[in-house]
Amino acid sequence: KKCNSENHPIVLYFHGGGNGGNSRKALEEFYLPYLKMLNKKCTIIIPQLPNNVVFEDYIAGTKEVIEIIAKEVKADSNRIYAFGGSAGGRCTWQMAYDYPDFIACALPLSGELYGLNANKNVDLSHMKNLPMWISHSADDYILPIDNDDYAVSKLEEIGAPIKYSRYENCGHGLKMVYKFYLGEKWVDWMFSQSLKKR
């Protein structure tokens, strides 16, 4: 979706696992959150993860694409928002970790920062100023909540501006998606963020 007005935000949506390659699945997955943003003027980018592409290259490549598109559509580079669930939550976490001064905020749902469980000494101090709204369910058996619990505790220790929606029985699938995207006021929060506020 391209916005015709100048100085509008860019919304970056990372799709979940199984919806990569070359198909319309990523667009179909985005339908529910898109309904919540119908009255918002923005350019929406949904980068589809190609098969056999290195994860780190995908995140770096996505950043490069956003920079190009932002100039072409005359978007506000201070308002780039990243979100997604499951594998998309992992991508959102990675974008936040790799480029905290590039995006205005991040909303990973049912995700994790890759490698954090294996190395509890991962430094998150460079993310101190990045607004994040993290959401996860305690009974998630696909991507256990331990990773997010730990990351949230570390971000809280350094005073990072984060919100944490920690549910008890929403699992990893659609129930979690509906719980957060329909039950929380995430859209207004997301669109209120800007690098200029830091």
mmCIF file of C-alpha atoms in Angstrom:
data_model
loop_
_atom_site.group_PDB
_atom_site.id
_atom_site.type_symbol
_atom_site.label_atom_id
_atom_site.label_comp_id
_atom_site.label_asym_id
_atom_site.label_seq_id
_atom_site.Cartn_x
_atom_site.Cartn_y
_atom_site.Cartn_z
ATOM 1 C CA LYS A 1 0.000 0.000 0.000
ATOM 2 C CA LYS A 2 1.390 3.368 -1.024
ATOM 3 C CA CYS A 3 0.305 6.653 0.518
ATOM 4 C CA ASN A 4 0.090 9.705 -1.760
ATOM 5 C CA SER A 5 0.531 12.373 0.927
ATOM 6 C CA GLU A 6 4.017 13.470 1.934
ATOM 7 C CA ASN A 7 5.636 12.943 5.344
ATOM 8 C CA HIS A 8 3.575 9.899 6.235
ATOM 9 C CA PRO A 9 4.909 6.920 8.234
ATOM 10 C CA ILE A 10 6.064 3.591 6.863
ATOM 11 C CA VAL A 11 4.658 0.425 8.383
ATOM 12 C CA LEU A 12 6.870 -2.631 8.053
ATOM 13 C CA TYR A 13 5.122 -5.964 8.567
ATOM 14 C CA PHE A 14 7.124 -9.183 8.890
ATOM 15 C CA HIS A 15 5.089 -12.272 8.003
ATOM 16 C CA GLY A 16 5.038 -15.520 9.933
ATOM 17 C CA GLY A 17 6.721 -18.813 9.122
ATOM 18 C CA GLY A 18 5.455 -20.780 6.162
ATOM 19 C CA ASN A 19 4.348 -17.663 4.302
ATOM 20 C CA GLY A 20 7.627 -16.919 2.559
ATOM 21 C CA GLY A 21 8.720 -17.814 -0.937
ATOM 22 C CA ASN A 22 6.618 -16.481 -3.781
ATOM 23 C CA SER A 23 2.933 -16.402 -2.875
ATOM 24 C CA ARG A 24 0.102 -14.218 -1.565
ATOM 25 C CA LYS A 25 0.147 -15.859 1.868
ATOM 26 C CA ALA A 26 1.949 -12.957 3.531
ATOM 27 C CA LEU A 27 -0.737 -10.557 2.270
ATOM 28 C CA GLU A 28 -3.519 -12.833 3.481
ATOM 29 C CA GLU A 29 -1.903 -13.048 6.921
ATOM 30 C CA PHE A 30 -1.754 -9.259 7.112
ATOM 31 C CA TYR A 31 -5.524 -8.881 6.640
ATOM 32 C CA LEU A 32 -6.470 -8.637 10.324
ATOM 33 C CA PRO A 33 -3.934 -5.979 11.390
ATOM 34 C CA TYR A 34 -4.632 -4.130 8.139
ATOM 35 C CA LEU A 35 -8.278 -3.764 9.114
ATOM 36 C CA LYS A 36 -7.172 -1.959 12.267
ATOM 37 C CA MET A 37 -5.151 0.556 10.227
ATOM 38 C CA LEU A 38 -7.677 1.449 7.523
ATOM 39 C CA ASN A 39 -8.020 5.053 8.687
ATOM 40 C CA LYS A 40 -4.260 5.641 8.920
ATOM 41 C CA LYS A 41 -2.307 7.338 6.157
ATOM 42 C CA CYS A 42 0.852 5.301 5.661
ATOM 43 C CA THR A 43 2.881 3.237 3.241
ATOM 44 C CA ILE A 44 2.854 -0.456 4.120
ATOM 45 C CA ILE A 45 5.740 -2.739 3.228
ATOM 46 C CA ILE A 46 5.497 -6.519 3.595
ATOM 47 C CA PRO A 47 8.869 -8.021 2.608
ATOM 48 C CA GLN A 48 8.460 -11.677 1.740
ATOM 49 C CA LEU A 49 11.312 -13.885 2.889
ATOM 50 C CA PRO A 50 12.675 -15.670 -0.200
ATOM 51 C CA ASN A 51 13.550 -19.336 0.052
ATOM 52 C CA ASN A 52 17.179 -20.113 0.890
ATOM 53 C CA VAL A 53 18.063 -16.580 1.991
ATOM 54 C CA VAL A 54 20.213 -16.020 5.078
ATOM 55 C CA PHE A 55 18.172 -14.475 7.911
ATOM 56 C CA GLU A 56 20.643 -11.655 8.594
ATOM 57 C CA ASP A 57 20.762 -10.761 4.887
ATOM 58 C CA TYR A 58 16.964 -10.598 4.820
ATOM 59 C CA ILE A 59 16.872 -8.077 7.677
ATOM 60 C CA ALA A 60 19.692 -5.963 6.227
ATOM 61 C CA GLY A 61 18.141 -6.109 2.755
ATOM 62 C CA THR A 62 14.784 -5.059 4.143
ATOM 63 C CA LYS A 63 16.362 -1.981 5.716
ATOM 64 C CA GLU A 64 17.933 -1.029 2.390
ATOM 65 C CA VAL A 65 14.627 -1.440 0.560
ATOM 66 C CA ILE A 66 12.824 0.712 3.121
ATOM 67 C CA GLU A 67 15.403 3.478 2.731
ATOM 68 C CA ILE A 68 14.852 3.501 -1.033
ATOM 69 C CA ILE A 69 11.068 3.406 -0.829
ATOM 70 C CA ALA A 70 10.960 6.096 1.867
ATOM 71 C CA LYS A 71 12.693 8.521 -0.493
ATOM 72 C CA GLU A 72 10.522 7.581 -3.465
ATOM 73 C CA VAL A 73 7.219 8.085 -1.632
ATOM 74 C CA LYS A 74 8.511 11.042 0.417
ATOM 75 C CA ALA A 75 7.724 9.337 3.700
ATOM 76 C CA ASP A 76 8.748 10.525 7.150
ATOM 77 C CA SER A 77 11.938 8.592 7.907
ATOM 78 C CA ASN A 78 11.434 9.382 11.599
ATOM 79 C CA ARG A 79 8.314 7.213 11.668
ATOM 80 C CA ILE A 80 9.173 3.708 10.502
ATOM 81 C CA TYR A 81 7.259 1.076 12.454
ATOM 82 C CA ALA A 82 8.097 -2.630 12.541
ATOM 83 C CA PHE A 83 5.855 -5.459 13.704
ATOM 84 C CA GLY A 84 4.933 -9.081 13.067
ATOM 85 C CA GLY A 85 4.176 -12.374 14.774
ATOM 86 C CA SER A 86 5.892 -15.734 15.270
ATOM 87 C CA ALA A 87 8.721 -15.837 12.706
ATOM 88 C CA GLY A 88 7.693 -12.253 11.972
ATOM 89 C CA GLY A 89 8.102 -11.540 15.669
ATOM 90 C CA ARG A 90 11.628 -12.892 15.468
ATOM 91 C CA CYS A 91 12.301 -10.648 12.468
ATOM 92 C CA THR A 92 10.874 -7.668 14.340
ATOM 93 C CA TRP A 93 13.144 -8.415 17.289
ATOM 94 C CA GLN A 94 16.130 -8.694 14.959
ATOM 95 C CA MET A 95 15.337 -5.417 13.225
ATOM 96 C CA ALA A 96 15.031 -3.779 16.640
ATOM 97 C CA TYR A 97 18.326 -5.270 17.808
ATOM 98 C CA ASP A 98 20.274 -4.509 14.620
ATOM 99 C CA TYR A 99 18.809 -1.069 13.830
ATOM 100 C CA PRO A 100 17.254 0.501 16.960
ATOM 101 C CA ASP A 101 17.953 4.017 15.687
ATOM 102 C CA PHE A 102 16.393 3.349 12.286
ATOM 103 C CA ILE A 103 12.891 2.350 13.390
ATOM 104 C CA ALA A 104 10.639 4.459 15.606
ATOM 105 C CA CYS A 105 9.197 1.446 17.436
ATOM 106 C CA ALA A 106 8.851 -2.343 17.303
ATOM 107 C CA LEU A 107 5.974 -4.666 18.201
ATOM 108 C CA PRO A 108 7.081 -8.320 18.188
ATOM 109 C CA LEU A 109 4.255 -10.774 18.830
ATOM 110 C CA SER A 110 5.051 -14.342 19.961
ATOM 111 C CA GLY A 111 8.647 -13.909 18.855
ATOM 112 C CA GLU A 112 12.136 -14.009 20.293
ATOM 113 C CA LEU A 113 15.523 -12.426 19.839
ATOM 114 C CA TYR A 114 17.450 -15.172 18.077
ATOM 115 C CA GLY A 115 20.339 -16.517 20.131
ATOM 116 C CA LEU A 116 19.353 -14.814 23.372
ATOM 117 C CA ASN A 117 18.545 -18.092 25.140
ATOM 118 C CA ALA A 118 21.896 -19.532 24.116
ATOM 119 C CA ASN A 119 23.785 -16.483 25.340
ATOM 120 C CA LYS A 120 22.310 -14.698 28.334
ATOM 121 C CA ASN A 121 25.059 -12.091 28.071
ATOM 122 C CA VAL A 122 23.635 -10.487 24.917
ATOM 123 C CA ASP A 123 23.995 -6.721 25.320
ATOM 124 C CA LEU A 124 20.722 -4.823 24.865
ATOM 125 C CA SER A 125 21.997 -1.446 26.081
ATOM 126 C CA HIS A 126 21.975 0.022 22.566
ATOM 127 C CA MET A 127 18.187 -0.509 22.547
ATOM 128 C CA LYS A 128 17.642 1.720 25.578
ATOM 129 C CA ASN A 129 15.751 4.416 23.666
ATOM 130 C CA LEU A 130 13.664 2.194 21.390
ATOM 131 C CA PRO A 131 9.943 2.014 22.253
ATOM 132 C CA MET A 132 8.769 -1.600 22.076
ATOM 133 C CA TRP A 133 5.461 -3.301 22.729
ATOM 134 C CA ILE A 134 6.190 -6.980 23.259
ATOM 135 C CA SER A 135 3.388 -9.541 23.454
ATOM 136 C CA HIS A 136 3.553 -13.243 24.236
ATOM 137 C CA SER A 137 1.601 -16.013 25.933
ATOM 138 C CA ALA A 138 2.949 -18.107 28.797
ATOM 139 C CA ASP A 139 1.697 -21.336 27.200
ATOM 140 C CA ASP A 140 3.424 -20.774 23.837
ATOM 141 C CA TYR A 141 4.977 -24.142 22.956
ATOM 142 C CA ILE A 142 6.389 -23.069 19.562
ATOM 143 C CA LEU A 143 8.499 -20.125 20.722
ATOM 144 C CA PRO A 144 8.558 -20.322 24.539
ATOM 145 C CA ILE A 145 8.013 -17.105 26.467
ATOM 146 C CA ASP A 146 11.263 -17.446 28.468
ATOM 147 C CA ASN A 147 13.189 -15.494 25.865
ATOM 148 C CA ASP A 148 10.828 -12.520 25.963
ATOM 149 C CA ASP A 149 10.604 -12.625 29.765
ATOM 150 C CA TYR A 150 14.374 -12.385 29.975
ATOM 151 C CA ALA A 151 14.677 -9.669 27.319
ATOM 152 C CA VAL A 152 11.941 -7.614 28.950
ATOM 153 C CA SER A 153 13.641 -7.854 32.337
ATOM 154 C CA LYS A 154 16.922 -6.634 30.861
ATOM 155 C CA LEU A 155 15.258 -3.789 28.963
ATOM 156 C CA GLU A 156 13.387 -2.738 32.099
ATOM 157 C CA GLU A 157 16.669 -2.709 34.022
ATOM 158 C CA ILE A 158 18.111 -0.103 31.658
ATOM 159 C CA GLY A 159 14.923 1.970 31.614
ATOM 160 C CA ALA A 160 13.894 1.228 28.047
ATOM 161 C CA PRO A 161 10.414 2.535 27.082
ATOM 162 C CA ILE A 162 8.690 -0.830 26.707
ATOM 163 C CA LYS A 163 5.234 -2.300 27.158
ATOM 164 C CA TYR A 164 4.702 -6.008 27.786
ATOM 165 C CA SER A 165 1.407 -7.785 27.178
ATOM 166 C CA ARG A 166 1.975 -11.142 28.847
ATOM 167 C CA TYR A 167 -1.006 -13.447 28.498
ATOM 168 C CA GLU A 168 -1.551 -16.804 30.171
ATOM 169 C CA ASN A 169 -3.501 -19.066 27.814
ATOM 170 C CA CYS A 170 -3.405 -17.741 24.254
ATOM 171 C CA GLY A 171 -0.911 -20.236 22.824
ATOM 172 C CA HIS A 172 0.965 -19.419 19.639
ATOM 173 C CA GLY A 173 -1.691 -19.251 16.946
ATOM 174 C CA LEU A 174 -4.815 -17.344 16.043
ATOM 175 C CA LYS A 175 -6.031 -16.926 19.609
ATOM 176 C CA MET A 176 -2.912 -14.917 20.374
ATOM 177 C CA VAL A 177 -3.242 -12.928 17.156
ATOM 178 C CA TYR A 178 -6.851 -12.019 17.921
ATOM 179 C CA LYS A 179 -6.068 -11.271 21.570
ATOM 180 C CA PHE A 180 -3.443 -8.664 20.762
ATOM 181 C CA TYR A 181 -4.502 -7.187 17.414
ATOM 182 C CA LEU A 182 -8.176 -6.915 18.387
ATOM 183 C CA GLY A 183 -7.868 -6.449 22.138
ATOM 184 C CA GLU A 184 -5.063 -3.907 22.517
ATOM 185 C CA LYS A 185 -4.840 -0.272 21.374
ATOM 186 C CA TRP A 186 -1.593 -0.921 19.564
ATOM 187 C CA VAL A 187 -2.350 1.057 16.402
ATOM 188 C CA ASP A 188 -2.664 4.454 18.081
ATOM 189 C CA TRP A 189 0.380 3.699 20.231
ATOM 190 C CA MET A 190 2.427 2.700 17.186
ATOM 191 C CA PHE A 191 1.454 5.727 15.107
ATOM 192 C CA SER A 192 2.284 8.068 17.981
ATOM 193 C CA GLN A 193 5.960 7.043 17.941
ATOM 194 C CA SER A 194 8.710 9.043 16.245
ATOM 195 C CA LEU A 195 12.484 9.244 16.371
ATOM 196 C CA LYS A 196 12.026 12.948 17.094
ATOM 197 C CA LYS A 197 10.551 12.095 20.499
ATOM 198 C CA ARG A 198 13.737 10.486 21.747
#
